[in-house]
Tab-separated table of C-alpha atoms in Angstrom:
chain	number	residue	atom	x	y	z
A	1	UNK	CA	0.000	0.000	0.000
A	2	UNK	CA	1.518	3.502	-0.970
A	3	UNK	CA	1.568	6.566	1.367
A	4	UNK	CA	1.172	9.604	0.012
A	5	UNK	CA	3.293	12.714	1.973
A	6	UNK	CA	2.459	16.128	1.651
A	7	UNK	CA	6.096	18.379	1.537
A	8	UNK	CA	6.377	20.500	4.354
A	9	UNK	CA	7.148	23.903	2.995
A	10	UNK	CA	9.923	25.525	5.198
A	11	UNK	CA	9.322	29.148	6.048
A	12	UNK	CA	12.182	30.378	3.421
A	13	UNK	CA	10.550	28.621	1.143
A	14	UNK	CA	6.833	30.064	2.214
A	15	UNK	CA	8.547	33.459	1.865
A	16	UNK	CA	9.927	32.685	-1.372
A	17	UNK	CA	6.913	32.081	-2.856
A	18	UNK	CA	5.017	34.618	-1.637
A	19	UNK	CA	7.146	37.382	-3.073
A	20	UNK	CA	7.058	35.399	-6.479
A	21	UNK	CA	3.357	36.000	-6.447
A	22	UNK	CA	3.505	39.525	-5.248
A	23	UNK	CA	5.740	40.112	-8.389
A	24	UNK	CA	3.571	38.651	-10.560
A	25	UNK	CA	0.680	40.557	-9.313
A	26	UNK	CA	2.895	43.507	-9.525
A	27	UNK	CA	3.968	42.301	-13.185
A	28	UNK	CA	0.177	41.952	-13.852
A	29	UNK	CA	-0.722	45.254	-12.330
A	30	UNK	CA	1.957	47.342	-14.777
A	31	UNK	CA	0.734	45.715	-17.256
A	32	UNK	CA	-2.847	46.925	-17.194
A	33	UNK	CA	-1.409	50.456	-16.077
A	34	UNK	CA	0.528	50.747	-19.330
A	35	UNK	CA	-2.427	49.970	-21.100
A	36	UNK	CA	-4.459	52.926	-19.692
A	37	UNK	CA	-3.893	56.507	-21.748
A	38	UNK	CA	-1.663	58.129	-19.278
A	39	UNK	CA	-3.367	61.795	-18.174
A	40	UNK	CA	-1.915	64.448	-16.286
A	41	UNK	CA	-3.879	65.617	-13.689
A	42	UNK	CA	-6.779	64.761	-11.426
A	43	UNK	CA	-9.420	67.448	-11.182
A	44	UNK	CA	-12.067	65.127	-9.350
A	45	UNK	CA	-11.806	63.752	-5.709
A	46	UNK	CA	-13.813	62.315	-3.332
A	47	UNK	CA	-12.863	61.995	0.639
A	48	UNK	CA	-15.076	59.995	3.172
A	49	UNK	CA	-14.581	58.531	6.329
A	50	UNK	CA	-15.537	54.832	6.259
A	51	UNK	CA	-15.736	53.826	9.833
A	52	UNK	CA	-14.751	50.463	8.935
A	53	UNK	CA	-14.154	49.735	5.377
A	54	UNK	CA	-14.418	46.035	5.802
A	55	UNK	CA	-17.913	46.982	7.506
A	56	UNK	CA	-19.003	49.191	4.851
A	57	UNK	CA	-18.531	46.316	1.714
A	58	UNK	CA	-19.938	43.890	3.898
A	59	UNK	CA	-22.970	45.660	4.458
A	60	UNK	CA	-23.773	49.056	2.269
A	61	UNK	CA	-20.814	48.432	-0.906
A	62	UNK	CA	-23.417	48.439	-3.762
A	63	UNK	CA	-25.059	51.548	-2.989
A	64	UNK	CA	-21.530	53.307	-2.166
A	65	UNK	CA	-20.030	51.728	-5.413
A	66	UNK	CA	-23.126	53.300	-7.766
A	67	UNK	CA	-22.365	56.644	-6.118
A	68	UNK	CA	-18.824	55.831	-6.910
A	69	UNK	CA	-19.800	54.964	-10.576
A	70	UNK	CA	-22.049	58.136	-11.102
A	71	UNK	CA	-19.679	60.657	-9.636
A	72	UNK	CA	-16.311	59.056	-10.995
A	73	UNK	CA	-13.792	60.470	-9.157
A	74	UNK	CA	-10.088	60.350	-10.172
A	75	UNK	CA	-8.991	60.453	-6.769
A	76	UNK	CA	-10.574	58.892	-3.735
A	77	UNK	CA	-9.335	59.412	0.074
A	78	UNK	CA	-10.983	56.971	2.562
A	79	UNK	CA	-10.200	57.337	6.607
A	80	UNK	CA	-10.925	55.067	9.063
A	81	UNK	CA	-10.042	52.206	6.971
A	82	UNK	CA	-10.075	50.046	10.242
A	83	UNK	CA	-7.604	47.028	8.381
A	84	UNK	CA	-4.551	46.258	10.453
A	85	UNK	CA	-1.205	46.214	9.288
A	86	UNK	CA	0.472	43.341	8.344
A	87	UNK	CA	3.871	41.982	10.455
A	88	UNK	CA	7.114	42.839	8.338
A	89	UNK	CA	8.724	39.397	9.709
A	90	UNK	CA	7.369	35.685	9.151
A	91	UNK	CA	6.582	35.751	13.301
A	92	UNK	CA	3.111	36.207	14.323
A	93	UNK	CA	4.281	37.949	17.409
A	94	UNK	CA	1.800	40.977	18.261
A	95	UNK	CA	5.505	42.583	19.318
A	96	UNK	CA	6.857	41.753	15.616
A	97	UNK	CA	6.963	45.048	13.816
A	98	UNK	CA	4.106	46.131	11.204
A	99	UNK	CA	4.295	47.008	7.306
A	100	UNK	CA	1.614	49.414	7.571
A	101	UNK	CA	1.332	49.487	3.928
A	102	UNK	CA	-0.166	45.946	3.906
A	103	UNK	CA	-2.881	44.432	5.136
A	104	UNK	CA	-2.794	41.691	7.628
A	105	UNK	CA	-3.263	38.269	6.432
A	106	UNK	CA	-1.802	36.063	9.051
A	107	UNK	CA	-4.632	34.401	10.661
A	108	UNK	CA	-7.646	32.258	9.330
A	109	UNK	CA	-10.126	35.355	10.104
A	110	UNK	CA	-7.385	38.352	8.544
A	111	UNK	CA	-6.632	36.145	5.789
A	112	UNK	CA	-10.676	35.828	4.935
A	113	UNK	CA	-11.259	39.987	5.639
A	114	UNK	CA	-8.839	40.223	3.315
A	115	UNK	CA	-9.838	38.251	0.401
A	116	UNK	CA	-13.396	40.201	0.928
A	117	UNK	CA	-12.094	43.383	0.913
A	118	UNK	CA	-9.941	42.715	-2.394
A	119	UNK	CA	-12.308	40.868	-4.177
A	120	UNK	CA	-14.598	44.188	-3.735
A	121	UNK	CA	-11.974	46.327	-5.022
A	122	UNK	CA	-11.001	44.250	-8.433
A	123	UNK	CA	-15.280	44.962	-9.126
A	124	UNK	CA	-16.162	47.565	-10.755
A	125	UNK	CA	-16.077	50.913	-10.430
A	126	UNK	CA	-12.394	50.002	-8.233
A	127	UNK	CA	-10.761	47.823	-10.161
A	128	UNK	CA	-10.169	51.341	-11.890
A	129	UNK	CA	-7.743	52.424	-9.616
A	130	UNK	CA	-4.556	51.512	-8.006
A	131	UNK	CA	-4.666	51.737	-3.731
A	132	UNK	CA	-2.336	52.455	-1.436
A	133	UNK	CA	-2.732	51.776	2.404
A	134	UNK	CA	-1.407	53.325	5.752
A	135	UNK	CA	-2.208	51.526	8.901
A	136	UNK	CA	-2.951	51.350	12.473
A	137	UNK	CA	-1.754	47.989	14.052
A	138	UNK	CA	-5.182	47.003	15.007
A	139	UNK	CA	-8.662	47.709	13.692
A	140	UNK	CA	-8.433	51.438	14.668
A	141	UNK	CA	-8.238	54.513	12.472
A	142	UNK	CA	-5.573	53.842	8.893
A	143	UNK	CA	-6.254	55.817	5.823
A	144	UNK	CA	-6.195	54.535	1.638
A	145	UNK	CA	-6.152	56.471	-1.023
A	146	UNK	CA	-7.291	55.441	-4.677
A	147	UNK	CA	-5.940	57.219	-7.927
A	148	UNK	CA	-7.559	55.816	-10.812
A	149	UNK	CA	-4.629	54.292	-13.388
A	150	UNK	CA	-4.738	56.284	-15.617
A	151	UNK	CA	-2.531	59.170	-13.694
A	152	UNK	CA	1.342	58.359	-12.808
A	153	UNK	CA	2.018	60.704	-9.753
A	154	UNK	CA	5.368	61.039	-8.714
A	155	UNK	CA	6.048	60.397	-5.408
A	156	UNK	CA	4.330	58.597	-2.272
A	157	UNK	CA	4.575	59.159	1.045
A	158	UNK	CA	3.163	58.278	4.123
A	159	UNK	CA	4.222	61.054	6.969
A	160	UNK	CA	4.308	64.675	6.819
A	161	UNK	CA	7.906	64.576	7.007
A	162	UNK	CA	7.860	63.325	3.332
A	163	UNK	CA	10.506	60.204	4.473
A	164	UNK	CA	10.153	57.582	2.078
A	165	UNK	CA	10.098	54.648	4.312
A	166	UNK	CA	8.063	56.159	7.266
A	167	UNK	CA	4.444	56.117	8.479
A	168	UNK	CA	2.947	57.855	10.912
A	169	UNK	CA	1.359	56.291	14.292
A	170	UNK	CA	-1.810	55.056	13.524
A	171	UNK	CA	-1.804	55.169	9.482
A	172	UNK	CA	-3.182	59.267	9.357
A	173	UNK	CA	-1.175	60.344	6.356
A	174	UNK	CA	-0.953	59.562	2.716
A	175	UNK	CA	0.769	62.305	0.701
A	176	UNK	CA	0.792	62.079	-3.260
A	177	UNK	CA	2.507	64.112	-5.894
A	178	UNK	CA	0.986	64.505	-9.334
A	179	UNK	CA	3.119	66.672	-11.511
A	180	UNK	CA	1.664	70.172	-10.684
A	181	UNK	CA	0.131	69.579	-7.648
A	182	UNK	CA	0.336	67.658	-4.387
A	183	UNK	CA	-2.937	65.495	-2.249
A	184	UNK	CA	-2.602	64.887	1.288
A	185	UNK	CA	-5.258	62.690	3.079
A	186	UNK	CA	-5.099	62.579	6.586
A	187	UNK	CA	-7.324	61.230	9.485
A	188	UNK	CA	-7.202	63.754	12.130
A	189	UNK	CA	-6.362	62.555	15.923
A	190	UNK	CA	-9.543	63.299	18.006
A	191	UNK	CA	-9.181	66.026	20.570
A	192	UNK	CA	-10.511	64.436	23.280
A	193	UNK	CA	-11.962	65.648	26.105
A	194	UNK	CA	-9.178	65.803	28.741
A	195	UNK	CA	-5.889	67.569	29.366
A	196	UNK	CA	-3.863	64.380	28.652
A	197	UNK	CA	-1.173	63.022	26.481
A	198	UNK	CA	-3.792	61.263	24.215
A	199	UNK	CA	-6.096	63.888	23.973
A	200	UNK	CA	-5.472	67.984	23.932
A	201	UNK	CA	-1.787	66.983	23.849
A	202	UNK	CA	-1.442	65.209	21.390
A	203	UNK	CA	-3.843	67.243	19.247
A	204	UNK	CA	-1.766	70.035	19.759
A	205	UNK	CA	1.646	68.660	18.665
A	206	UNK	CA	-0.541	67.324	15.264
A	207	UNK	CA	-1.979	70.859	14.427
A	208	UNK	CA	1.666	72.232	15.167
A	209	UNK	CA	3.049	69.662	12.734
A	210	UNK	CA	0.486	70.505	10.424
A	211	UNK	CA	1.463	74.343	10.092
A	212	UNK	CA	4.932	73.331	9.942
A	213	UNK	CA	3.945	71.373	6.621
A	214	UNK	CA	1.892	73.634	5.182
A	215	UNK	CA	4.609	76.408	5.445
A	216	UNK	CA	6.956	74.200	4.615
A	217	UNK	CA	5.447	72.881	1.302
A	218	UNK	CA	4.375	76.057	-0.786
A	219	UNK	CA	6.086	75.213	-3.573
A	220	UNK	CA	3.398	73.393	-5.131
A	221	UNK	CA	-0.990	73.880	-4.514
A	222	UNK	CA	-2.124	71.553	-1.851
A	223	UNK	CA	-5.010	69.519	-1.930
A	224	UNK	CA	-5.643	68.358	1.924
A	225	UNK	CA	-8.274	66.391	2.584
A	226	UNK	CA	-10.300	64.326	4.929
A	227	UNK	CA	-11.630	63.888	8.304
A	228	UNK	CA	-9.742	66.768	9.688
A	229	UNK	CA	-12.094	66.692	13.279
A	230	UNK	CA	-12.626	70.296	13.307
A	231	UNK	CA	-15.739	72.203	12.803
A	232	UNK	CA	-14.011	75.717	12.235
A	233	UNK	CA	-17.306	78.196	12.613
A	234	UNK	CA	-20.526	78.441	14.386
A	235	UNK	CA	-21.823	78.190	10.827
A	236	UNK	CA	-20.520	74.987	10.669
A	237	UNK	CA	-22.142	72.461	13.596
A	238	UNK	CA	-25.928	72.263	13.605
A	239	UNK	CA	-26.236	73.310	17.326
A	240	UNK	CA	-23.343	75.478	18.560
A	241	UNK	CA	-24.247	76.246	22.262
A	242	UNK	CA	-24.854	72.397	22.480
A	243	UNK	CA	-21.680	71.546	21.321
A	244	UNK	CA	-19.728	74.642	22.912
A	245	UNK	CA	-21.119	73.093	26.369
A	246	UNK	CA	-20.713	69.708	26.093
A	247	UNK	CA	-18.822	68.079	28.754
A	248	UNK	CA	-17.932	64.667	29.678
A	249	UNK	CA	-19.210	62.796	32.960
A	250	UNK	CA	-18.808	66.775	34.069
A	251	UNK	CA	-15.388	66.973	33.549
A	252	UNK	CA	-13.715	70.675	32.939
A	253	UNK	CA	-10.813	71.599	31.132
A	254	UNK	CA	-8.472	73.951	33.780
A	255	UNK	CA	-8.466	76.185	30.339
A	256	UNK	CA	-11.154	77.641	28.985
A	257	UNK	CA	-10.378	77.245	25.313
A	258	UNK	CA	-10.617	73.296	25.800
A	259	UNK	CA	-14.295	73.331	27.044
A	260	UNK	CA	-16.789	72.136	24.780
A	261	UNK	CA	-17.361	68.911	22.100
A	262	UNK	CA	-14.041	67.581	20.882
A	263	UNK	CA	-13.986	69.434	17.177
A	264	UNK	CA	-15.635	72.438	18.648
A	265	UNK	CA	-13.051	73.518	21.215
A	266	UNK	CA	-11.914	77.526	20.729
A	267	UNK	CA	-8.319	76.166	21.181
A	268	UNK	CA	-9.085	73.914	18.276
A	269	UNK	CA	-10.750	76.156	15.956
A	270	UNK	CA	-8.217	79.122	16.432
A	271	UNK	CA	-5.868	77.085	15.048
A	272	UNK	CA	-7.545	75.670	12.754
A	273	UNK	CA	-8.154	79.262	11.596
A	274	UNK	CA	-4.220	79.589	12.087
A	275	UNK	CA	-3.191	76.445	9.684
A	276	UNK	CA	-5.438	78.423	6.729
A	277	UNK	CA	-4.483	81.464	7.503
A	278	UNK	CA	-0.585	81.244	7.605
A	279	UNK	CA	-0.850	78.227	5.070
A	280	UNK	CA	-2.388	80.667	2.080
A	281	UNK	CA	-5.344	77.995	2.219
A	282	UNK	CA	-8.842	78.097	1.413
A	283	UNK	CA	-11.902	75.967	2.647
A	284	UNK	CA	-13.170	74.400	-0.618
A	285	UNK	CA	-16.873	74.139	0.724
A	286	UNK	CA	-17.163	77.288	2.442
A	287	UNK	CA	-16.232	79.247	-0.449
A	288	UNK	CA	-18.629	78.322	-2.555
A	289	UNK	CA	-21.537	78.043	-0.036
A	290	UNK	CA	-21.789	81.076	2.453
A	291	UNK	CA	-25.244	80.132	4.134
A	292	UNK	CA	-25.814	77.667	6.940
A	293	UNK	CA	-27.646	74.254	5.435
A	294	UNK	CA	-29.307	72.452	8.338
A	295	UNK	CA	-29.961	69.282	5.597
A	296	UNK	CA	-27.431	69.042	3.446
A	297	UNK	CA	-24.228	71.513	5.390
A	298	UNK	CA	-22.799	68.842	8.236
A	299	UNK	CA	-20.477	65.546	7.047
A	300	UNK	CA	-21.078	64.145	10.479
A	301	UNK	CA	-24.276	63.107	12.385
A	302	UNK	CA	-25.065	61.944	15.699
A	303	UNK	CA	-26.404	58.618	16.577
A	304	UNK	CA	-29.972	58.864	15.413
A	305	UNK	CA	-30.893	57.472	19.286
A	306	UNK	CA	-29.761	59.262	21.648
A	307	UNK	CA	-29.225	62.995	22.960
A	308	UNK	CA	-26.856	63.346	19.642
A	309	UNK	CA	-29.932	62.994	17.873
A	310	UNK	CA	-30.254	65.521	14.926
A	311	UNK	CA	-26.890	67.216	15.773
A	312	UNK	CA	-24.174	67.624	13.479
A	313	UNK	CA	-20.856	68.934	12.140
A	314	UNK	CA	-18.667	69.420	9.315
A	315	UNK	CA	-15.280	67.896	10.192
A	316	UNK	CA	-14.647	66.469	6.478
A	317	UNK	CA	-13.160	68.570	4.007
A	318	UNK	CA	-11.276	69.739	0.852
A	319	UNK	CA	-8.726	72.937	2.278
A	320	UNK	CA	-7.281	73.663	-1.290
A	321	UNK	CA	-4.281	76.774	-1.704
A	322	UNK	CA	-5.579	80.457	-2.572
A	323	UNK	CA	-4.059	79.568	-6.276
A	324	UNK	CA	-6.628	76.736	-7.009
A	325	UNK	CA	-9.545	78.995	-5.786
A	326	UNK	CA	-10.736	80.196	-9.146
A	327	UNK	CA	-10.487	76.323	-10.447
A	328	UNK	CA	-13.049	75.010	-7.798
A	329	UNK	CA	-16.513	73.811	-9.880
A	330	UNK	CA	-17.825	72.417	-6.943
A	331	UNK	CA	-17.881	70.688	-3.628
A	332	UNK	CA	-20.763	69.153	-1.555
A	333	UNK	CA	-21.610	67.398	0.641
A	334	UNK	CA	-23.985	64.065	-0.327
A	335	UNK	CA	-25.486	62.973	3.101
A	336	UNK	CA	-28.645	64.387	4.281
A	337	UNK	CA	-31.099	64.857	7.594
A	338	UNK	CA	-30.573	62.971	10.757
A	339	UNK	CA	-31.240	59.621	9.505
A	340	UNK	CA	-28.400	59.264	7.715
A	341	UNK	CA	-29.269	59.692	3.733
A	342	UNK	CA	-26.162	59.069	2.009
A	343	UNK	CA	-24.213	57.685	4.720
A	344	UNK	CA	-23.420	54.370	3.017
A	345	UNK	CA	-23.657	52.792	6.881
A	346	UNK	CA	-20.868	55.319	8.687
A	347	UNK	CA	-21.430	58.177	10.383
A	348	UNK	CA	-19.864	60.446	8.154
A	349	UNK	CA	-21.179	61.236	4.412
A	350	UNK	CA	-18.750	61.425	1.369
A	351	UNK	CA	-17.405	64.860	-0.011
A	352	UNK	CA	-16.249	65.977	-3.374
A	353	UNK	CA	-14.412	68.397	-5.122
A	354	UNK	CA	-14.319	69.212	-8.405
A	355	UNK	CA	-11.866	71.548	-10.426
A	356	UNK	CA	-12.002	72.994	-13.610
A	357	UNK	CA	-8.903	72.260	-16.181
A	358	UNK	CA	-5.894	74.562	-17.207
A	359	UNK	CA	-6.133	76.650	-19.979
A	360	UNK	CA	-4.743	73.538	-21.910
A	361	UNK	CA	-6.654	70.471	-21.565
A	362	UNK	CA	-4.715	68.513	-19.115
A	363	UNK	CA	-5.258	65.301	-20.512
A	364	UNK	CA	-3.451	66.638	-23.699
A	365	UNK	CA	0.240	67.627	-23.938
A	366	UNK	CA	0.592	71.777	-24.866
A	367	UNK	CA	1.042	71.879	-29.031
């Protein structure tokens, strides 16, 4: 009677392989990019906070992916991804370090998210675009951004200190470079509701960071966009003395400028003002809509049960530089009333932007 052995792959060996078929993909993948007429710039993005990405195609991915097809955006920034980050070594030690650019397919249950969550992304409208990923080491916070093929930018980065290799804590930063203008998509750290290293602390050091960058970087128009967890005027939450009071189990900041909803904080929104001010930046939404919109003006909303009932905030936005003012079409908001419209299953609706092209067509090179 014969015995049949199955060979025992050795780790190497596991490794080996693997990268073999990441090359191929990778093979596969600039293949079907060199296909694809190369253009030169994006002029429209979309920017929406998933809270949960895995949760989102599980449950609401073919009503997000028709508003996907409808508006067809060149560029789409996603926050709260909620993936975690791959380990760098073969060891499934929680201590191993991460490659935050990867998602984590280690387990039986990561391994199955996974293949989900890419099988939803080579459908269409996404198989469209190429993705890149910065994450948390857990199911917390991570960003992704998605540039349809069909644009080469130049460089990506995943910190604000523009270091090739580096990502920030938490996945909160992608930074792109397209040839005339620059995208960065962040997830903005939550200011909490205490005086401690995790909340007004740390919120402090990322808005101070954040002016550093933008005064830093003026050599090309900024896009910035995303959940940047800051509602910057009264005009811009849909109950301000609520919010401007709101405390938690009574606690009270020893300053003043902390008191209120995290988001709606005078410390926070002065330098908010600050970053736009100093930066040469202008609020995308704002600028084309002066009036308060109590349906269609907040990109965040409440649980519908509850005392947050009905109140909202905009915290999600396009902040583009004073020299791509005159080029902004449009941007709204597409969620609606306090049950959610056009939520897709988060709490927080999509955005867009649109800009107009340069006197020469930018998909065409200058005769």
């Amino acid at each position: 009677m014969k015995r049949f052995f199955k060979v025992v792959e050795k780790d190497s060996e596991k490794c080996s392989k693997k990268a073999k078929e990441n090359e191929k993909e990778n093979e596969n993948e600039n293949e079907d990019e060199e296909k694809v007429e190369t253009k030169k710039e994006p002029l429209k993005f979309m920017t929406w906070n998933a809270n949960s990405l895995f949760l989102r195609i599980k449950n609401n991915w073919s009503e997000f992916s028709n508003f996907v097809t409808t508006f067809d955006p060149d560029v789409i920034a996603i926050q709260e991804v909620r993936m975690p980050a791959a380990s760098s070594s073969s060891s499934n030690s929680k201590s191993a370090p991460k490659n935050q650019a990867e998602i984590k397919d280690d387990t039986n249950s990561s391994r199955e998210e996974k293949r989900i969550l890419m099988r939803a992304l080579s459908n269409p409208p996404f198989g469209n675009y190429r993705v890149w990923w910065s994450l948390a080491e857990s199911k917390y916070a991570g960003t992704a951004l998605f540039v349809k093929k069909c644009f080469k930018p130049k460089s990506v980065v995943f910190n604000l200190d523009k270091i090739a290799s580096k990502h920030e804590p938490d996945g909160r930063v992608i930074l792109i470079d397209f040839e005339t203008l620059r995208l960065l998509n962040t997830y903005v750290p939550n200011n909490g509701w205490k005086e401690e290293a995790n909340s007004f602390q740390r919120r402090r050091k990322w808005d101070k960071r954040i002016l550093e960058f933008v005064n830093q970087n003026s050599d090309k128009p900024l896009i910035w966009c995303g959940d940047l967890n800051v509602s910057h005027e009264e005009i811009d939450v849909s109950h301000p003395e609520f919010f401007s009071t709101a405390k938690l189990n009574g606690y009270v900041p020893p300053n003043k400028e902390d008191y209120g909803q995290p988001g709606f904080t005078l410390a926070e929104r002065a330098r908010f003002g600050t970053i736009l001010r100093e930066g040469k930046l202008v609020d995308a939404y704002r600028f084309l809509h002066k009036d308060k919109d109590m349906d269609k003006g907040f990109s965040w909303s409440g649980n519908p049960i509850g005392r947050y009932r009905g109140k909202r905030m905009r915290i999600d936005y396009f902040i583009v530089s004073e020299k791509l003012k005159e080029k902004i079409v449009a941007c709204e908001m597409h969620g609606q009333g306090i049950e959610l419209q056009g939520f897709y299953g988060s709490d927080h609706c999509p955005v867009t932007l649109e800009l107009t092209p340069t006197s020469n067509s930018q998909n065409e090179d200058p005769i």
